[in-house]
Coordinates of C-alpha atoms and ligand atoms in Angstrom, one line a residue:
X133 CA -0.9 24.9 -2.3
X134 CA 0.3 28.1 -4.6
X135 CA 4.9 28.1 -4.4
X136 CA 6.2 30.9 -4.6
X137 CA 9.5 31.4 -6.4
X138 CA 11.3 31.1 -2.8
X139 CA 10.5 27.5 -1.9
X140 CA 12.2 24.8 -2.5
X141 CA 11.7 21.1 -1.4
X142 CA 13.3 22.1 1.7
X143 CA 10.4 23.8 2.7
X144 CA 8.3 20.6 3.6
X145 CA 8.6 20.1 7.6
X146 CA 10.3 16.8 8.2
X147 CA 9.4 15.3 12.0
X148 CA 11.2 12.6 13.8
X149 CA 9.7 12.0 16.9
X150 CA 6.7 11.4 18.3
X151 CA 6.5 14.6 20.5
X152 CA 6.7 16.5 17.4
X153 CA 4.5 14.5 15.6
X154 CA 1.5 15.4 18.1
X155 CA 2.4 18.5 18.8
X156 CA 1.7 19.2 15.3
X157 CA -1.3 17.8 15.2
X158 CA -2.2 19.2 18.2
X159 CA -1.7 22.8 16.5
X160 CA -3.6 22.0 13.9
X161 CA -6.8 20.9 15.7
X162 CA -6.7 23.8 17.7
X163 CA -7.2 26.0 15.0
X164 CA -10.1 23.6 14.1
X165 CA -8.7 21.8 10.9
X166 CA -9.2 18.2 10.0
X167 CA -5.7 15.6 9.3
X168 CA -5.4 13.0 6.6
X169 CA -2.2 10.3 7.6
X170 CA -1.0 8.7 4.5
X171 CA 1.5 5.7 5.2
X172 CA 4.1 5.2 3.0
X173 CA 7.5 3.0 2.7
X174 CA 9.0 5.8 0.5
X175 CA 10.9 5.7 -2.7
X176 CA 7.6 8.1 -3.8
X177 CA 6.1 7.7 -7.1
X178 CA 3.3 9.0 -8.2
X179 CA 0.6 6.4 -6.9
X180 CA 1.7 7.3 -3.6
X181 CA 1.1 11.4 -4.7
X182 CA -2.4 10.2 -5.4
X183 CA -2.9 9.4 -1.6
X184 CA -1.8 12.3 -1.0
X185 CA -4.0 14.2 -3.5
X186 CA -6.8 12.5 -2.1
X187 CA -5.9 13.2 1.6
X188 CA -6.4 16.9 0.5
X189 CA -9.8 16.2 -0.6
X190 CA -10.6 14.4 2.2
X191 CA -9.2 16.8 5.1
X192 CA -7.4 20.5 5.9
X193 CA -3.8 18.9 5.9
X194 CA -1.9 16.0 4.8
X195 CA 0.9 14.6 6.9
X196 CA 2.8 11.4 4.6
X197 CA 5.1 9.0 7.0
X198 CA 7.9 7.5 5.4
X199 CA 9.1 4.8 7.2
X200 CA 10.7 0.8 5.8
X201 CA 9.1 -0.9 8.6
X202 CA 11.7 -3.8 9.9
X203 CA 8.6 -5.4 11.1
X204 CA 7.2 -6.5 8.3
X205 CA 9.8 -7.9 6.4
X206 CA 11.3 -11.6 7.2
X207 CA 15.2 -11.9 7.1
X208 CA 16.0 -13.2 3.5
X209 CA 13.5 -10.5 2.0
X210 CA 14.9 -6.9 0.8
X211 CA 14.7 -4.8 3.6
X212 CA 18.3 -3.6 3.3
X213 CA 18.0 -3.1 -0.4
X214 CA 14.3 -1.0 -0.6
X215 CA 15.1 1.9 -1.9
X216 CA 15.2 5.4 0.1
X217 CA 15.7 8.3 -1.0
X218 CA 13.8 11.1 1.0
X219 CA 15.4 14.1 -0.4
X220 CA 13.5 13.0 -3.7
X221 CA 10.1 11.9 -1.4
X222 CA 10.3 15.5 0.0
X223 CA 10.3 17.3 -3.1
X224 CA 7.6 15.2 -4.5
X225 CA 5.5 15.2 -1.3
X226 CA 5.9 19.1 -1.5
X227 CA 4.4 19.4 -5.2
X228 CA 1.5 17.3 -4.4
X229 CA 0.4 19.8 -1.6
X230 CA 1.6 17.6 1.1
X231 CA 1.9 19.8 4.5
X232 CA 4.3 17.7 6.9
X233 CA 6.6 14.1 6.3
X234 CA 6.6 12.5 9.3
X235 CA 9.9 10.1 8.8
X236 CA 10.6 8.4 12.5
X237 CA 14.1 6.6 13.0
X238 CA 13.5 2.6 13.6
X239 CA 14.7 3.3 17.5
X240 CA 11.9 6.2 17.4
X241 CA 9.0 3.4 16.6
X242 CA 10.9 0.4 18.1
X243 CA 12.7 1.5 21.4
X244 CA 14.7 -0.8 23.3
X245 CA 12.9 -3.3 24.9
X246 CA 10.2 -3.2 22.6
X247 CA 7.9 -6.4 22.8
X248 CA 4.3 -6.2 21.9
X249 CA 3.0 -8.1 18.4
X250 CA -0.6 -7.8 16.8
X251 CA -1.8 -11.0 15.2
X252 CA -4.2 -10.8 12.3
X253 CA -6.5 -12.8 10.9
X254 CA -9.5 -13.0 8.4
X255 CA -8.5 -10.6 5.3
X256 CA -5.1 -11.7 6.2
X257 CA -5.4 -15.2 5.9
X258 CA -3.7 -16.5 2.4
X259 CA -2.6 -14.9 -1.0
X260 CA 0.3 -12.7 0.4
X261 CA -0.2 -13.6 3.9
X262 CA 1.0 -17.1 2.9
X263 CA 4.0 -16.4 1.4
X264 CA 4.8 -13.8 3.2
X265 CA 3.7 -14.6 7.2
X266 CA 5.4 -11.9 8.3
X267 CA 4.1 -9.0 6.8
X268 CA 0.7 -8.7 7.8
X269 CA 1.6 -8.7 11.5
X270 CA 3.8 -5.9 11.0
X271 CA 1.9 -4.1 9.3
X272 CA -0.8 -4.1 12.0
X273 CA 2.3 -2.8 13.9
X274 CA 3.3 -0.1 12.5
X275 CA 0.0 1.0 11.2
X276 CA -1.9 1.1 14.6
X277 CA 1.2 3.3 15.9
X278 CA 1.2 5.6 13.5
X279 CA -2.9 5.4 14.0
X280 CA -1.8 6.4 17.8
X281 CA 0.6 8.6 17.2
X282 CA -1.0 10.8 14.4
X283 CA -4.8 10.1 15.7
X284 CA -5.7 11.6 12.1
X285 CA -9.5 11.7 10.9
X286 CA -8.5 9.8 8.2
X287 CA -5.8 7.4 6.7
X288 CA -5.8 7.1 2.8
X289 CA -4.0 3.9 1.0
X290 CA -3.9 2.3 -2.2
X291 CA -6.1 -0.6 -3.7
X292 CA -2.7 -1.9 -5.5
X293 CA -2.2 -3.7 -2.4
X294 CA -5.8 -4.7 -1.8
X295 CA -5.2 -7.5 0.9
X296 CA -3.5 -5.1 3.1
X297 CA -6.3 -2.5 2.8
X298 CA -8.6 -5.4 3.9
X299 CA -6.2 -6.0 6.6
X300 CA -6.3 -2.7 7.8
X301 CA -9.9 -1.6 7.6
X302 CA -10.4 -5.2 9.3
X303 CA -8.3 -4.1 12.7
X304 CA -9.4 -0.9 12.6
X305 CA -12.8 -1.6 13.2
X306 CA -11.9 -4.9 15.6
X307 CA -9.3 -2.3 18.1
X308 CA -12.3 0.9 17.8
X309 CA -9.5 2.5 16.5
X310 CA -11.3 5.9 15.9
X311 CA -9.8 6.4 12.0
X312 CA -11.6 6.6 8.5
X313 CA -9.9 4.1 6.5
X314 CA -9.9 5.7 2.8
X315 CA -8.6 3.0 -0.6
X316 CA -7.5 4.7 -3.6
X317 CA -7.8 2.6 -6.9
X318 CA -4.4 1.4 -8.4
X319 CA -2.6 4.1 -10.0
X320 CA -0.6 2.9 -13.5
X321 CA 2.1 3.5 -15.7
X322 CA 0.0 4.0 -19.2
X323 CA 1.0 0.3 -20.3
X324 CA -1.4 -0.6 -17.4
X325 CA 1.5 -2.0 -14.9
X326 CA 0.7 -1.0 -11.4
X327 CA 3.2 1.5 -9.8
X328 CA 5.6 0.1 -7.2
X329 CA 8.4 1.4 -5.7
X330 CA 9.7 -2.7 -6.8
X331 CA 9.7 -1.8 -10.1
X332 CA 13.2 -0.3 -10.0
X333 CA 14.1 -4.0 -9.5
X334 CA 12.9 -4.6 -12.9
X335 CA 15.8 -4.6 -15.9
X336 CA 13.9 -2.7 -19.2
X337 CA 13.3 -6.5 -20.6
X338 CA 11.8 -7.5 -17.2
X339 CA 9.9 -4.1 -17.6
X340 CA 8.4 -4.7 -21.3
X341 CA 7.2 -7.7 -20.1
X342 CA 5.6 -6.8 -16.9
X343 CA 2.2 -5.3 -17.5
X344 CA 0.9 -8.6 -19.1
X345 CA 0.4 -9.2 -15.6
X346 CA -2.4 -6.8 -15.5
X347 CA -3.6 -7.7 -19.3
X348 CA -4.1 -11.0 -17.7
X349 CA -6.5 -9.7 -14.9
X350 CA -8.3 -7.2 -16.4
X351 CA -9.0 -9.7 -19.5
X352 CA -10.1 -12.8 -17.3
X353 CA -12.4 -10.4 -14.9
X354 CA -13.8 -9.0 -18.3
X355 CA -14.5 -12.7 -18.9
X356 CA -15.8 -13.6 -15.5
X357 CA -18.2 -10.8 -15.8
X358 CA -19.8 -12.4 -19.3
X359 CA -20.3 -16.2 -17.1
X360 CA -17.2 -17.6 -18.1
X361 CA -16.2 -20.8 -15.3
X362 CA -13.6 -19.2 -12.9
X363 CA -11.3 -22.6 -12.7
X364 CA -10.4 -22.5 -16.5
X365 CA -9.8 -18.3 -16.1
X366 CA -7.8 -18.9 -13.1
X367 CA -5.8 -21.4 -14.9
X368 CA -5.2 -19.0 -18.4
X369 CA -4.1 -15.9 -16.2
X370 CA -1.5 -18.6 -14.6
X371 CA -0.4 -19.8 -18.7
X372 CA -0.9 -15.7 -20.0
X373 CA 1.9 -14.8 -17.6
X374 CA 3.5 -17.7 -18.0
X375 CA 4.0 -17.3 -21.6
X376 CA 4.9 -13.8 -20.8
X377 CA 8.2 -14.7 -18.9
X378 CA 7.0 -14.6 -15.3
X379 CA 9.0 -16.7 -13.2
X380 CA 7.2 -18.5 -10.3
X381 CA 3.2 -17.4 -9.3
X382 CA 3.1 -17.5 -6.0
X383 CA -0.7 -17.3 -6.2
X384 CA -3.8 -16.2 -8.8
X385 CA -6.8 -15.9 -6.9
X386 CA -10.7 -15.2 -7.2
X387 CA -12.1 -13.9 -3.7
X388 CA -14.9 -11.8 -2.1
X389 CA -14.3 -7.9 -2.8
X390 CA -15.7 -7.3 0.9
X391 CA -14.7 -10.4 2.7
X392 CA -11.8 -11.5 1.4
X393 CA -13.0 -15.4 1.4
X394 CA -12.5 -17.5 -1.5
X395 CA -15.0 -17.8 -3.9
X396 CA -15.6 -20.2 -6.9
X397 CA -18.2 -17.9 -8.6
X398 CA -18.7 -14.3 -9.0
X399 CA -22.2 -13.7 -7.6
X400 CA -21.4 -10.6 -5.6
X401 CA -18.7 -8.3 -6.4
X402 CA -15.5 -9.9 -6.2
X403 CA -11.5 -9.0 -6.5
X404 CA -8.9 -11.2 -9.0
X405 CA -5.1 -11.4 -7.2
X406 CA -2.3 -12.1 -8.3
X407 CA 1.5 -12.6 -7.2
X408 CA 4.1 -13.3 -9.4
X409 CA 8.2 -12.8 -9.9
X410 CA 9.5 -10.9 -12.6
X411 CA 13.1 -11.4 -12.3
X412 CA 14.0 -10.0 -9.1
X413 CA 10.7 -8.1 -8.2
X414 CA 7.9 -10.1 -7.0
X415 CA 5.2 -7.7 -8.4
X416 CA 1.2 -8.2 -6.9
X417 CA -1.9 -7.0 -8.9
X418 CA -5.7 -7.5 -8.7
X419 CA -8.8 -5.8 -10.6
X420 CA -12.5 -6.0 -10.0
X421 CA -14.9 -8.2 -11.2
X422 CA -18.4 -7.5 -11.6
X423 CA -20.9 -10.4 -10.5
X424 CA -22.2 -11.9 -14.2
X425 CA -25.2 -11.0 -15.8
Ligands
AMP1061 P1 4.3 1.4 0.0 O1 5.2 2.6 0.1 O2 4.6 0.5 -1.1 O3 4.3 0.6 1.3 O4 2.9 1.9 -0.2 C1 2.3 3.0 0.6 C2 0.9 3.2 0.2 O5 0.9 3.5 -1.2 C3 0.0 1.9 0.4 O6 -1.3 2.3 0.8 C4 0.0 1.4 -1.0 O7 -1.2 0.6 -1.3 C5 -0.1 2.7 -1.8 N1 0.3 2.5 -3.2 C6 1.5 2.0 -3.7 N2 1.5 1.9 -5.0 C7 0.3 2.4 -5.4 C8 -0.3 2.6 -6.7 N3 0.3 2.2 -7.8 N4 -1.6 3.1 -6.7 C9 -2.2 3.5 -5.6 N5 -1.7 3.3 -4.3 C10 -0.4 2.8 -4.3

């Protein structure tokens, strides 16, 4: 999309409802173009602006939600505290070529008397889903209404959170729900850490210290991929970041790329996972592994 001098970040159409939502869409298909959805909790950067970028390759118009979903999110985490700021998302979503931000109030997606749940399972058993048993569940939620409410050709989301994509392509096959899933690989800050909208938790000592997180993976897949053992790599990403000044792992992980199960040995293309706190932030990662040989 070409700006002319005129526009400003006020130009992007914000919905709130529903209604508005569809009729939107419904506008749009009439004149015969296609829609990408991409989901998003806000607080924009620009791995998010890469979903959009790629929802532009991959259909006529882009509508981005920006919604903190309650849902997903058990009581002691930071729900309260996630940043927003959708003046800023607006502007941004606008220079990417974003068409429409589709930011519904929690009463708008959660009315009174609200009582239906989604359970997951496969892809969303362990690694996050155990230490967080909330999440996936909610984001079934709020991901199959937005699914519903947009019924776009395609969704686009990011690989940095590589269970959830699992999670999501999973149900969207098991409900028919008639929606191309599309992952984006990680986008990074050029010291290699993944961008999160957590990061702003991080102080700039936390910071300096955060991408050996992703040192870790990408040099212990490198290693998997030559034959080395997975237990003893498994065990030197968990001393690497360690060392580095990571405060508790919840988890390092090998599993399937495609299935999600764990796996001891990479003889089919497989996905390295990681949790671990950094101060404040509790920051996730993963990379690829090629089987060896
Ligand atoms: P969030 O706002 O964190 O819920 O993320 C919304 C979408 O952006 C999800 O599909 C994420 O996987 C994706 N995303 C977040 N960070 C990145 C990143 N660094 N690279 C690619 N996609 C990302």
């Amino acid at each position: 999309m070409t700006l002319t001098a005129a526009q400003t970040s006020s130009d992007l159409p914000i919905l709130r409802t529903v209604e508005d939502l569809r009729a939107q869409v419904a506008a749009w298909r009439a004149q015969g173009l296609t829609v990408a959805l991409v989901p998003t909790m806000g607080a924009l950067h620009d791995g998010h602006l890469g979903l959009v970028r790629r929802g532009r390759e991959l259909a006529d118009r882009v509508v981005a939600s920006v919604f903190v979903n309650p849902t997903q999110f058990a009581p002691h985490e930071d729900f309260d505290r996630y940043p927003r700021d959708e003046a800023g998302d607006s502007a941004k979503l606008l220079s990417a070529g974003c068409h429409t931000l589709y930011a519904p109030t929690v009463r708008a997606m959660y009315p009174e008397g609200f009582a239906t749940a989604i359970s997951v399972g496969g892809p969303a058993e362990g690694l996050c889903g155990a230490f967080r048993p909330q999440m996936f569940g909610g984001v079934a939620l709020v991901v199959t209404k937005l699914f519903l409410q947009a019924l776009p050709d395609v969704a686009v989301f990011g690989e940095k959170d590589y269970q959830q994509l699992m999670v999501i392509r999973r149900f969207t096959r098991d409900l028919d729900i008639p929606v191309r899933v599309e992952g984006l690989p990680t986008v990074r800050e050029v010291d290699g850490l993944a961008m999160s909208s957590r990061n702003a938790y991080l102080s700039a000592e936390e910071r300096a210290r955060a991408p050996e997180l992703h040192r870790a993976l990408t040099a212990a897949a490198e290693a998997l991929a030559r034959g080395a053992e997975a237990e003893g790599v498994l065990t030197g990403i968990r001393s690497r970041i360690s060392e580095a000044g990571f405060g508790a792992i919840d988890y390092v992980e090998l599993r399937d790329a495609a299935t999600l199960e764990p796996v001891t040995a990479v003889v089919r293309p497989a996905r390295l996972l990681a949790a671990a706190w950094m101060g404040k932030a509790r920051l996730i990662d993963n990379v690829p592994v090629a089987p060896a040989g």
